[in-house]
Coordinates of C-alpha atoms in Angstrom, one line a residue:
M1 CA -10.2 40.6 8.9
T2 CA -6.4 40.2 8.2
T3 CA -6.0 37.2 5.6
W4 CA -2.7 35.3 4.9
R5 CA -1.6 33.6 1.7
D6 CA 0.2 30.4 1.9
K7 CA 3.9 31.3 1.1
I8 CA 5.8 28.2 2.5
P9 CA 8.9 27.6 0.6
F10 CA 8.5 24.5 -1.8
L11 CA 11.7 22.9 -0.6
T12 CA 12.5 24.5 2.7
Q13 CA 10.8 25.7 5.7
A14 CA 12.8 26.4 8.8
D15 CA 10.0 27.6 11.4
N16 CA 7.1 26.3 12.8
T17 CA 6.8 23.0 11.1
E18 CA 6.0 20.7 14.1
E19 CA 2.9 19.8 15.1
G20 CA 1.7 22.5 18.0
S21 CA 3.6 25.1 16.8
G22 CA 2.5 28.8 17.0
Q23 CA 2.1 28.1 20.9
G24 CA 4.9 30.8 21.7
P25 CA 8.5 30.3 22.8
K26 CA 9.2 26.8 24.5
P27 CA 11.3 26.5 27.5
A28 CA 15.0 26.0 27.2
T29 CA 15.1 22.5 27.3
S30 CA 16.7 19.8 25.1
D31 CA 15.3 18.2 22.1
E32 CA 15.7 14.7 23.4
D33 CA 13.5 15.7 26.5
D34 CA 11.1 17.6 24.5
D35 CA 10.5 14.4 22.2
K36 CA 10.1 12.0 25.5
D37 CA 7.6 14.6 27.0
D38 CA 5.5 14.7 24.0
E39 CA 5.5 11.2 23.2
W40 CA 4.4 10.5 26.6
D41 CA 1.6 13.1 26.5
K42 CA 0.3 11.6 23.2
R43 CA 0.3 8.1 24.9
E44 CA -1.8 9.5 27.9
Q45 CA -4.2 11.5 25.6
S46 CA -4.8 8.3 23.4
H47 CA -5.7 6.3 26.5
L48 CA -7.9 8.7 27.9
R49 CA -9.8 9.4 24.8
T50 CA -9.9 5.6 23.5
G51 CA -10.0 3.8 26.8
I52 CA -7.6 1.6 25.2
S53 CA -4.0 1.3 26.9
Y54 CA -0.8 2.1 25.0
R55 CA 0.2 -1.6 25.2
H56 CA -2.9 -3.0 23.9
S57 CA -3.0 -0.6 21.1
V58 CA 0.3 -1.7 20.0
V59 CA -0.9 -5.5 20.4
I60 CA -3.7 -4.5 18.0
V61 CA -1.4 -2.8 15.6
L62 CA 0.7 -6.4 15.7
I63 CA -2.2 -8.4 14.9
L64 CA -3.4 -6.3 12.0
C65 CA 0.2 -6.4 10.6
Y66 CA 0.0 -10.3 10.9
I67 CA -3.2 -10.4 9.1
N68 CA -1.8 -8.0 6.3
L69 CA 1.1 -10.1 6.0
L70 CA -1.0 -13.3 5.5
N71 CA -2.8 -11.4 2.7
Y72 CA 0.5 -10.3 1.1
M73 CA 1.9 -14.1 1.4
D74 CA -1.2 -15.5 -0.2
R75 CA -1.3 -13.0 -3.1
F76 CA 2.2 -13.4 -4.2
T77 CA 2.6 -17.5 -3.7
V78 CA 0.8 -17.5 -6.7
A79 CA 3.8 -15.5 -8.4
G80 CA 6.1 -17.7 -7.1
V81 CA 4.8 -20.9 -8.8
L82 CA 3.8 -19.3 -12.1
P83 CA 5.9 -21.4 -14.6
D84 CA 4.2 -24.4 -12.8
I85 CA 0.9 -22.9 -13.5
E86 CA 1.6 -22.0 -17.0
R87 CA 2.9 -25.7 -17.6
E88 CA 0.3 -27.4 -15.9
F89 CA -2.7 -25.7 -17.7
G90 CA -0.9 -25.0 -21.0
I91 CA -1.4 -21.1 -21.0
R92 CA 0.6 -18.2 -22.4
D93 CA 1.7 -14.8 -20.8
S94 CA -1.3 -13.1 -21.3
S95 CA -3.3 -15.8 -19.6
S96 CA -0.9 -16.0 -16.9
G97 CA -1.4 -12.2 -16.3
L98 CA -5.1 -13.2 -15.8
V99 CA -4.6 -15.0 -12.5
Q100 CA -3.2 -11.8 -10.7
T101 CA -5.6 -9.3 -12.8
V102 CA -8.7 -11.3 -11.9
F103 CA -8.0 -11.2 -8.4
V104 CA -7.2 -7.5 -8.1
C105 CA -10.2 -6.5 -10.2
S106 CA -12.5 -8.3 -7.9
Y107 CA -10.8 -6.8 -4.9
M108 CA -11.1 -3.3 -6.5
V109 CA -14.6 -3.2 -7.2
L110 CA -15.5 -4.6 -4.0
A111 CA -13.4 -2.2 -1.9
P112 CA -15.9 0.9 -2.1
V113 CA -18.6 -1.5 -0.4
F114 CA -16.6 -2.3 2.4
G115 CA -15.3 1.4 2.5
Y116 CA -18.9 2.2 3.0
L117 CA -19.6 -0.2 5.6
G118 CA -16.3 0.5 7.4
D119 CA -17.3 4.1 7.8
R120 CA -20.3 3.2 9.6
Y121 CA -20.5 -0.2 11.2
N122 CA -18.3 -2.4 13.4
R123 CA -15.1 -2.8 11.6
K124 CA -13.6 -5.8 13.7
Y125 CA -16.6 -7.8 12.7
I126 CA -16.5 -6.7 9.0
M127 CA -13.0 -8.0 8.8
C128 CA -13.6 -11.3 10.6
V129 CA -16.2 -12.3 8.0
G130 CA -14.0 -11.1 5.3
I131 CA -11.0 -13.1 6.5
S132 CA -13.0 -16.3 7.1
F133 CA -14.4 -16.2 3.3
W134 CA -10.8 -15.2 2.1
S135 CA -9.1 -18.2 3.7
L136 CA -11.9 -20.9 2.7
V137 CA -12.0 -19.6 -0.8
T138 CA -8.1 -19.8 -0.9
L139 CA -8.2 -23.6 0.4
G140 CA -10.6 -24.2 -2.3
S141 CA -8.6 -22.7 -5.1
S142 CA -5.6 -25.2 -4.2
Y143 CA -7.9 -28.0 -5.5
T144 CA -8.5 -26.8 -9.0
P145 CA -8.1 -29.5 -11.7
K146 CA -5.8 -29.0 -14.8
E147 CA -8.8 -29.0 -17.2
H148 CA -10.6 -26.1 -15.4
F149 CA -8.3 -22.9 -15.7
W150 CA -11.3 -20.6 -15.6
L151 CA -12.1 -22.3 -12.2
L152 CA -8.8 -21.1 -10.8
L153 CA -9.4 -17.6 -12.1
L154 CA -13.1 -17.7 -10.3
T155 CA -11.7 -18.8 -7.2
R156 CA -8.7 -16.2 -7.2
G157 CA -11.2 -13.8 -7.9
L158 CA -13.1 -14.5 -5.0
V159 CA -10.2 -14.2 -2.7
G160 CA -10.3 -10.6 -3.5
V161 CA -13.7 -10.2 -1.7
G162 CA -12.1 -11.1 1.6
E163 CA -9.0 -9.0 1.1
A164 CA -11.1 -6.1 0.2
S165 CA -12.8 -6.4 3.6
Y166 CA -9.5 -5.9 5.5
S167 CA -7.5 -3.7 3.3
T168 CA -10.0 -0.8 3.3
I169 CA -10.6 -0.7 7.2
A170 CA -7.2 -1.7 8.9
P171 CA -5.2 1.5 8.7
T172 CA -8.4 3.5 10.0
L173 CA -8.1 1.5 13.2
I174 CA -4.5 2.6 13.6
A175 CA -5.6 6.0 12.8
D176 CA -8.1 5.8 15.7
L177 CA -5.4 4.7 18.0
F178 CA -2.4 7.1 17.6
L179 CA -1.6 10.4 16.9
S180 CA 1.2 12.0 14.6
D181 CA 4.5 10.4 14.8
Q182 CA 3.3 7.4 16.7
R183 CA 0.4 6.8 14.0
S184 CA 3.4 7.2 11.5
R185 CA 5.6 4.4 13.3
M186 CA 2.8 2.4 13.8
L187 CA 1.6 2.6 10.0
S188 CA 5.3 1.8 9.2
I189 CA 5.1 -1.6 11.0
F190 CA 1.8 -2.5 9.4
Y191 CA 3.0 -1.6 5.9
L192 CA 6.1 -3.6 6.4
A193 CA 3.8 -6.7 6.0
I194 CA 3.4 -5.9 2.5
P195 CA 7.1 -6.4 1.2
V196 CA 7.7 -8.9 3.9
G197 CA 4.6 -11.0 3.1
S198 CA 5.3 -10.7 -0.7
G199 CA 8.7 -12.0 0.0
L200 CA 7.5 -15.0 2.3
G201 CA 5.1 -15.9 -0.6
Y202 CA 7.7 -16.5 -3.1
I203 CA 9.6 -18.5 -0.6
A204 CA 7.0 -20.4 0.6
G205 CA 5.6 -21.1 -2.7
S206 CA 9.1 -22.1 -3.9
K207 CA 9.9 -24.2 -0.9
V208 CA 6.6 -25.9 -0.3
T209 CA 6.1 -26.8 -4.0
S210 CA 9.6 -28.5 -3.8
A211 CA 9.0 -30.2 -0.7
A212 CA 5.7 -31.6 -2.1
G213 CA 7.5 -32.9 -5.0
G214 CA 6.6 -30.3 -7.5
N215 CA 3.0 -30.2 -6.8
W216 CA 2.3 -26.3 -6.6
H217 CA -1.3 -26.9 -5.2
W218 CA 0.3 -27.3 -1.7
A219 CA 1.7 -24.1 -1.8
L220 CA -1.9 -22.5 -1.8
R221 CA -2.7 -24.6 1.5
V222 CA -0.2 -22.8 3.6
T223 CA -2.1 -19.5 4.3
P224 CA -5.8 -20.7 5.2
G225 CA -5.1 -22.4 8.4
L226 CA -2.9 -18.8 9.5
G227 CA -6.0 -17.2 8.5
L228 CA -8.4 -19.0 11.1
L229 CA -5.8 -18.1 13.7
A230 CA -6.2 -14.5 12.6
V231 CA -9.8 -14.4 13.2
L232 CA -9.6 -15.7 16.6
L233 CA -7.1 -13.0 17.5
L234 CA -9.3 -10.5 16.0
L235 CA -12.4 -11.7 18.1
F236 CA -10.6 -12.0 21.4
I237 CA -8.2 -9.3 21.2
V238 CA -8.6 -6.5 19.2
K239 CA -11.1 -3.8 20.3
E240 CA -13.1 -1.1 18.3
P241 CA -11.8 2.2 19.1
I242 CA -14.0 5.3 18.6
R243 CA -13.8 7.0 15.2
G244 CA -11.7 10.3 15.4
A245 CA -11.5 10.1 19.2
V246 CA -7.8 10.7 19.5
E247 CA -8.1 13.9 17.3
R248 CA -11.4 15.6 18.9
K249 CA -11.1 18.5 21.0
T250 CA -14.9 18.7 21.5
D251 CA -17.2 16.1 23.1
R252 CA -19.6 16.8 19.9
P253 CA -19.3 13.5 17.9
L254 CA -18.4 13.6 14.1
T255 CA -21.4 13.6 12.1
H256 CA -21.7 11.1 9.0
T257 CA -22.6 12.3 5.4
T258 CA -23.8 10.3 2.5
W259 CA -21.5 8.4 0.5
L260 CA -22.0 10.7 -2.6
A261 CA -21.1 13.6 -0.3
D262 CA -18.1 11.8 0.7
V263 CA -16.9 11.1 -2.6
K264 CA -17.6 14.6 -3.6
A265 CA -15.7 16.2 -1.0
L266 CA -12.6 13.6 -1.4
S267 CA -12.5 14.7 -5.1
K268 CA -11.8 18.4 -4.2
N269 CA -9.1 17.2 -1.7
S270 CA -6.1 18.0 -4.3
S271 CA -3.6 16.0 -1.9
F272 CA -5.8 12.8 -2.0
V273 CA -6.4 12.9 -5.5
L274 CA -2.8 13.7 -6.4
S275 CA -1.1 11.1 -4.0
T276 CA -3.4 8.5 -5.0
F277 CA -2.2 9.0 -8.8
G278 CA 1.5 9.0 -7.4
F279 CA 0.4 5.7 -5.4
T280 CA -1.2 4.2 -8.5
A281 CA 2.3 4.5 -10.3
V282 CA 3.8 2.4 -7.4
A283 CA 1.0 -0.3 -7.6
F284 CA 1.5 -0.4 -11.3
V285 CA 5.2 -1.0 -10.9
T286 CA 5.2 -3.4 -8.0
G287 CA 2.3 -5.5 -9.4
A288 CA 4.2 -5.8 -12.8
L289 CA 7.5 -6.8 -11.2
A290 CA 5.8 -9.2 -8.7
L291 CA 4.2 -11.2 -11.1
W292 CA 6.7 -11.4 -13.8
A293 CA 10.3 -10.6 -12.3
P294 CA 10.8 -14.3 -11.2
T295 CA 9.8 -15.8 -14.7
Y296 CA 12.2 -13.2 -16.3
L297 CA 14.8 -13.9 -14.0
M298 CA 14.4 -17.6 -15.1
R299 CA 14.5 -17.1 -18.9
S300 CA 17.5 -14.7 -18.3
R301 CA 19.2 -17.6 -16.6
R302 CA 18.7 -19.8 -19.4
V303 CA 19.8 -17.3 -22.2
I304 CA 23.0 -16.7 -20.1
Y305 CA 24.0 -20.2 -19.3
R306 CA 22.4 -21.8 -22.1
N307 CA 20.9 -24.5 -20.0
E308 CA 18.7 -27.1 -21.3
P309 CA 15.0 -26.6 -20.9
C310 CA 13.8 -27.5 -17.3
L311 CA 11.8 -30.4 -17.3
T312 CA 11.0 -31.2 -13.9
P313 CA 9.1 -28.7 -11.8
I314 CA 11.6 -28.4 -8.9
C315 CA 14.5 -27.0 -10.7
N316 CA 12.8 -23.8 -11.4
Y317 CA 12.5 -22.1 -8.0
D318 CA 16.1 -20.8 -7.0
D319 CA 15.1 -17.4 -8.6
S320 CA 11.6 -17.3 -7.0
M321 CA 13.2 -17.4 -3.7
I322 CA 16.1 -15.2 -4.3
F323 CA 13.5 -12.6 -5.4
G324 CA 11.4 -13.5 -2.6
V325 CA 14.5 -12.7 -0.2
I326 CA 15.1 -9.2 -2.0
T327 CA 11.7 -8.2 -1.7
L328 CA 11.5 -9.2 2.2
V329 CA 14.9 -7.4 3.1
T330 CA 14.1 -4.3 0.9
G331 CA 10.8 -3.9 2.3
L332 CA 12.1 -4.2 6.1
L333 CA 14.8 -1.5 5.1
G334 CA 12.6 0.6 2.8
V335 CA 9.3 1.1 4.8
G336 CA 11.2 2.0 8.0
A337 CA 13.7 4.2 6.3
G338 CA 10.8 5.9 4.5
V339 CA 9.0 7.0 7.6
E340 CA 12.4 7.9 9.5
I341 CA 13.6 10.0 6.6
S342 CA 10.3 11.8 6.1
K343 CA 9.9 12.4 10.0
R344 CA 13.4 14.0 10.1
Y345 CA 12.9 16.0 7.1
R346 CA 9.5 17.2 8.2
K347 CA 11.3 19.3 10.9
V348 CA 12.7 21.7 8.0
N349 CA 10.1 21.2 5.6
P350 CA 6.3 20.3 5.9
R351 CA 6.0 19.0 2.5
A352 CA 8.4 16.2 3.3
D353 CA 5.9 13.4 2.8
P354 CA 5.2 13.9 -0.6
L355 CA 8.7 15.0 -1.6
V356 CA 10.4 11.7 -0.1
C357 CA 7.6 9.7 -2.0
A358 CA 8.6 11.6 -5.2
A359 CA 12.2 10.9 -4.5
G360 CA 11.8 7.4 -4.1
L361 CA 10.0 6.8 -7.2
L362 CA 12.2 9.1 -9.6
S363 CA 15.2 7.6 -8.2
S364 CA 14.1 4.1 -8.6
A365 CA 13.0 4.4 -12.4
P366 CA 16.7 4.2 -13.6
F367 CA 17.6 1.2 -11.4
L368 CA 14.8 -0.8 -12.4
F369 CA 15.5 0.1 -16.1
L370 CA 19.1 -1.1 -15.6
A371 CA 17.9 -4.4 -14.1
V372 CA 16.0 -5.2 -17.0
V373 CA 18.7 -4.3 -19.5
C374 CA 21.4 -6.0 -17.7
A375 CA 19.6 -9.3 -17.6
E376 CA 21.3 -10.8 -20.7
K377 CA 24.8 -10.3 -19.5
S378 CA 24.9 -10.5 -15.6
L379 CA 22.3 -12.0 -13.1
V380 CA 24.6 -10.7 -10.4
L381 CA 24.1 -7.0 -11.7
T382 CA 20.5 -7.3 -12.2
Y383 CA 19.9 -8.7 -8.7
I384 CA 21.8 -5.5 -7.4
F385 CA 19.6 -3.3 -9.4
I386 CA 16.5 -4.9 -8.3
F387 CA 17.5 -4.6 -4.7
I388 CA 18.2 -0.8 -4.9
G389 CA 14.9 -0.2 -7.3
E390 CA 12.6 -2.1 -4.9
L391 CA 14.5 -0.5 -1.9
L392 CA 13.3 3.1 -3.2
L393 CA 10.1 2.1 -4.0
S394 CA 9.7 0.7 -0.6
L395 CA 9.9 4.4 0.6
N396 CA 6.4 5.1 -0.4
W397 CA 4.5 2.7 1.2
A398 CA 3.7 3.8 5.0
I399 CA 4.0 7.4 4.1
V400 CA 1.3 7.3 1.5
A401 CA -1.0 5.6 3.9
D402 CA -0.2 8.6 6.6
I403 CA -0.6 11.2 3.8
L404 CA -4.4 9.8 3.3
L405 CA -5.1 9.6 7.1
Y406 CA -4.2 13.3 7.9
V407 CA -5.6 15.1 5.0
V408 CA -9.0 13.1 5.4
I409 CA -11.4 13.5 8.2
P410 CA -12.0 10.2 10.3
T411 CA -15.7 9.4 9.1
R412 CA -14.4 9.5 5.4
R413 CA -11.3 7.4 5.7
S414 CA -12.6 4.1 5.0
T415 CA -14.2 5.4 2.0
A416 CA -10.9 7.1 0.9
E417 CA -8.9 3.9 1.5
S418 CA -11.4 2.2 -1.0
L419 CA -11.3 4.7 -3.6
Q420 CA -7.5 4.9 -3.2
I421 CA -7.8 0.9 -3.6
V422 CA -9.8 1.2 -6.8
V423 CA -8.1 3.9 -8.7
S424 CA -4.5 2.6 -8.0
H425 CA -5.6 -1.1 -8.8
L426 CA -7.7 -0.1 -11.8
L427 CA -5.0 1.9 -13.6
G428 CA -2.1 0.1 -11.5
D429 CA -1.5 -3.6 -10.6
A430 CA -4.9 -4.8 -12.0
G431 CA -3.8 -4.4 -15.4
S432 CA 0.0 -4.0 -15.4
P433 CA 0.6 -7.9 -15.2
Y434 CA -2.1 -8.4 -18.2
L435 CA -0.5 -5.6 -20.0
I436 CA 3.0 -6.8 -19.6
G437 CA 1.9 -10.4 -20.8
V438 CA 0.0 -9.0 -23.8
I439 CA 2.9 -6.8 -24.9
S440 CA 5.2 -9.8 -24.5
D441 CA 2.8 -12.0 -26.7
Q442 CA 2.8 -9.4 -29.4
I443 CA 6.4 -9.1 -29.6
R444 CA 6.5 -12.9 -30.0
K445 CA 3.6 -13.2 -32.4
G446 CA 4.4 -14.6 -35.7
K447 CA 8.1 -15.2 -34.8
P448 CA 9.6 -18.8 -34.1
D449 CA 9.5 -19.5 -30.6
S450 CA 12.9 -19.8 -28.6
Y451 CA 14.1 -19.1 -25.1
L452 CA 16.0 -16.0 -26.4
L453 CA 12.5 -14.8 -28.0
K454 CA 10.8 -15.6 -24.9
F455 CA 13.4 -13.6 -22.7
R456 CA 13.7 -10.5 -25.3
S457 CA 9.8 -10.0 -25.4
L458 CA 9.5 -9.9 -21.7
E459 CA 12.5 -7.6 -21.4
Y460 CA 10.9 -4.9 -23.8
A461 CA 7.7 -5.3 -22.0
L462 CA 9.1 -4.6 -18.7
M463 CA 11.1 -1.3 -19.6
L464 CA 7.4 0.1 -19.4
C465 CA 8.0 0.0 -15.5
A466 CA 10.6 2.7 -15.5
F467 CA 8.8 5.0 -17.3
V468 CA 5.6 4.7 -15.4
G469 CA 7.6 5.3 -12.0
V470 CA 8.5 8.8 -13.5
I471 CA 5.0 9.7 -14.0
G472 CA 4.4 8.7 -10.4
G473 CA 7.0 10.8 -9.1
A474 CA 5.5 13.8 -10.9
F475 CA 2.2 13.3 -9.3
F476 CA 4.0 13.4 -5.6
L477 CA 5.7 16.8 -6.7
A478 CA 2.3 17.9 -7.3
T479 CA 1.0 16.7 -4.2
A480 CA 3.4 18.7 -2.3
I481 CA 2.0 21.9 -3.5
F482 CA -1.1 21.3 -1.6
I483 CA -0.4 19.1 1.2
E484 CA -0.2 21.8 4.2
K485 CA -3.5 23.4 3.4
D486 CA -5.4 20.0 3.2
R487 CA -3.8 18.9 6.3
K488 CA -4.8 21.8 8.2
K489 CA -8.4 21.8 7.0
A490 CA -8.6 18.1 8.1
E491 CA -7.2 18.9 11.5
L492 CA -9.5 21.9 12.3
C493 CA -12.6 20.0 11.2
T494 CA -11.7 16.9 13.1
Q495 CA -10.9 19.0 16.3
G496 CA -14.3 20.7 16.0
V497 CA -12.7 24.0 15.5
I498 CA -14.2 24.9 12.3
E499 CA -17.1 23.6 10.3
C500 CA -16.2 22.4 6.6
A501 CA -18.4 23.7 3.9
D502 CA -17.7 21.2 1.0
S503 CA -18.9 23.9 -1.6
E504 CA -17.6 24.7 -4.8
D505 CA -15.2 27.3 -3.5
D506 CA -13.8 24.8 -0.8
K507 CA -13.9 27.2 1.9
F508 CA -13.5 27.3 5.8
V509 CA -15.9 28.9 8.1
I510 CA -13.9 30.7 10.7
P511 CA -15.6 32.3 13.9
V512 CA -14.4 36.0 13.9
Q513 CA -15.5 38.3 16.8
G514 CA -18.8 36.3 17.6
K515 CA -19.4 36.0 14.0
S516 CA -18.8 33.5 11.0
T517 CA -16.8 34.7 8.2
T518 CA -16.2 32.7 5.0
V519 CA -12.7 32.8 3.8
P520 CA -10.7 30.9 1.1
A521 CA -9.0 28.0 2.3
S522 CA -5.7 29.4 1.0
H523 CA -6.1 32.4 3.1
V524 CA -5.4 30.5 6.4
L525 CA -2.4 30.9 8.2
I526 CA -0.8 27.4 8.2

């Protein structure tokens, strides 16, 4: 048997990078006509295999996007009213960081449970139960008395239970409804909800609190009612697609393996592991900025303009709203731009996805560093650098999700989503808000308290984000080395063309002249 080593250039690849390449020369038609015909074929194929029309599939994605927006809106409403929470409960920066850390920890711990359930049971009903629980607990957290800070931490932790049931499962529904470029577009719509929801959380927190006369509790009462609407939409409109139906080329159904076997296989998937560590850096940076950026900007304003201490709750919310608008706009621009850039670059380089992610992280680091160091002199420059840094970070969201879905077979995707959530939150935004708060408190320890010291300590702590971004970019560069091999293996397994033997040698079993010949994965012609 003739074997081929993978010799695809790292930064360029001119030929046969589109799906379906290797089928021989195409008729002389325009690229635009080919793209239209290809997209129509994919729509028809998806409809035939799932029994769900293209239009209904798009509606399902929009509903999932709405729910994802609510999740992030609720999560960052707390960050938008953080100064009020600190004042009411009489806590310092390290305790403030715990509010977000406790939530992320519960979300992270329960993600594998829902990942296991999502790969085996009806995903729609699991999400309905989780969102109902999340809405009730969020409403309950808004009634926390100021004498019981621990109760606020407990309720915020329970909110993570509901969100874990949704975030691990929703992307796998999209993967079972669409193929290739259509899937990438739909994922970009779905992940637009992250920055947009985050921005709306800051805006809702500031505006609702101002309208309520400075009572921050009302800010947490916005999303529960919208959560009830989400449950109704899930129950009556969303349909459960067959796992992997759009990708199969055989009627033989995919078989489930044990959870331990799934985890073992995923641990050997280099693209999944490395992209997860790269995404962990994104989570670390965005988690730290999400909680601390509005507070840092408020402290910067006081240092620059030497304002008197703000003694009324309402006067603290200009910076939260501005940061929320920046997060919303950069998300709208960045997520869509990331998908389009990657799609076009993929025509000349099959490793486009991880390379675009690496470029986004590496180039965002200097702008985030400049945003921190310029805050003492100019808020205008700080906002400009934050805008550019967040725009570059936003390139990653949909692409990372797409990488996971095409390098992992359908029966392991919820498990893979849950493991990525665990790792990215455990080493990322579960600890980064608390870590930034601890570093800030340690810098201030033993020194006379002042607004300048509070600003300076948080400035030095936030510089850590730029260095973590560089590390994340390196992980995505490493992902580019393995991405083609892992993608092809997942495609062939899903289509039923080959059997995957998750052995220690990571080998394919390929039929050759009526026999089964085992060869290393790196010898398969991509």
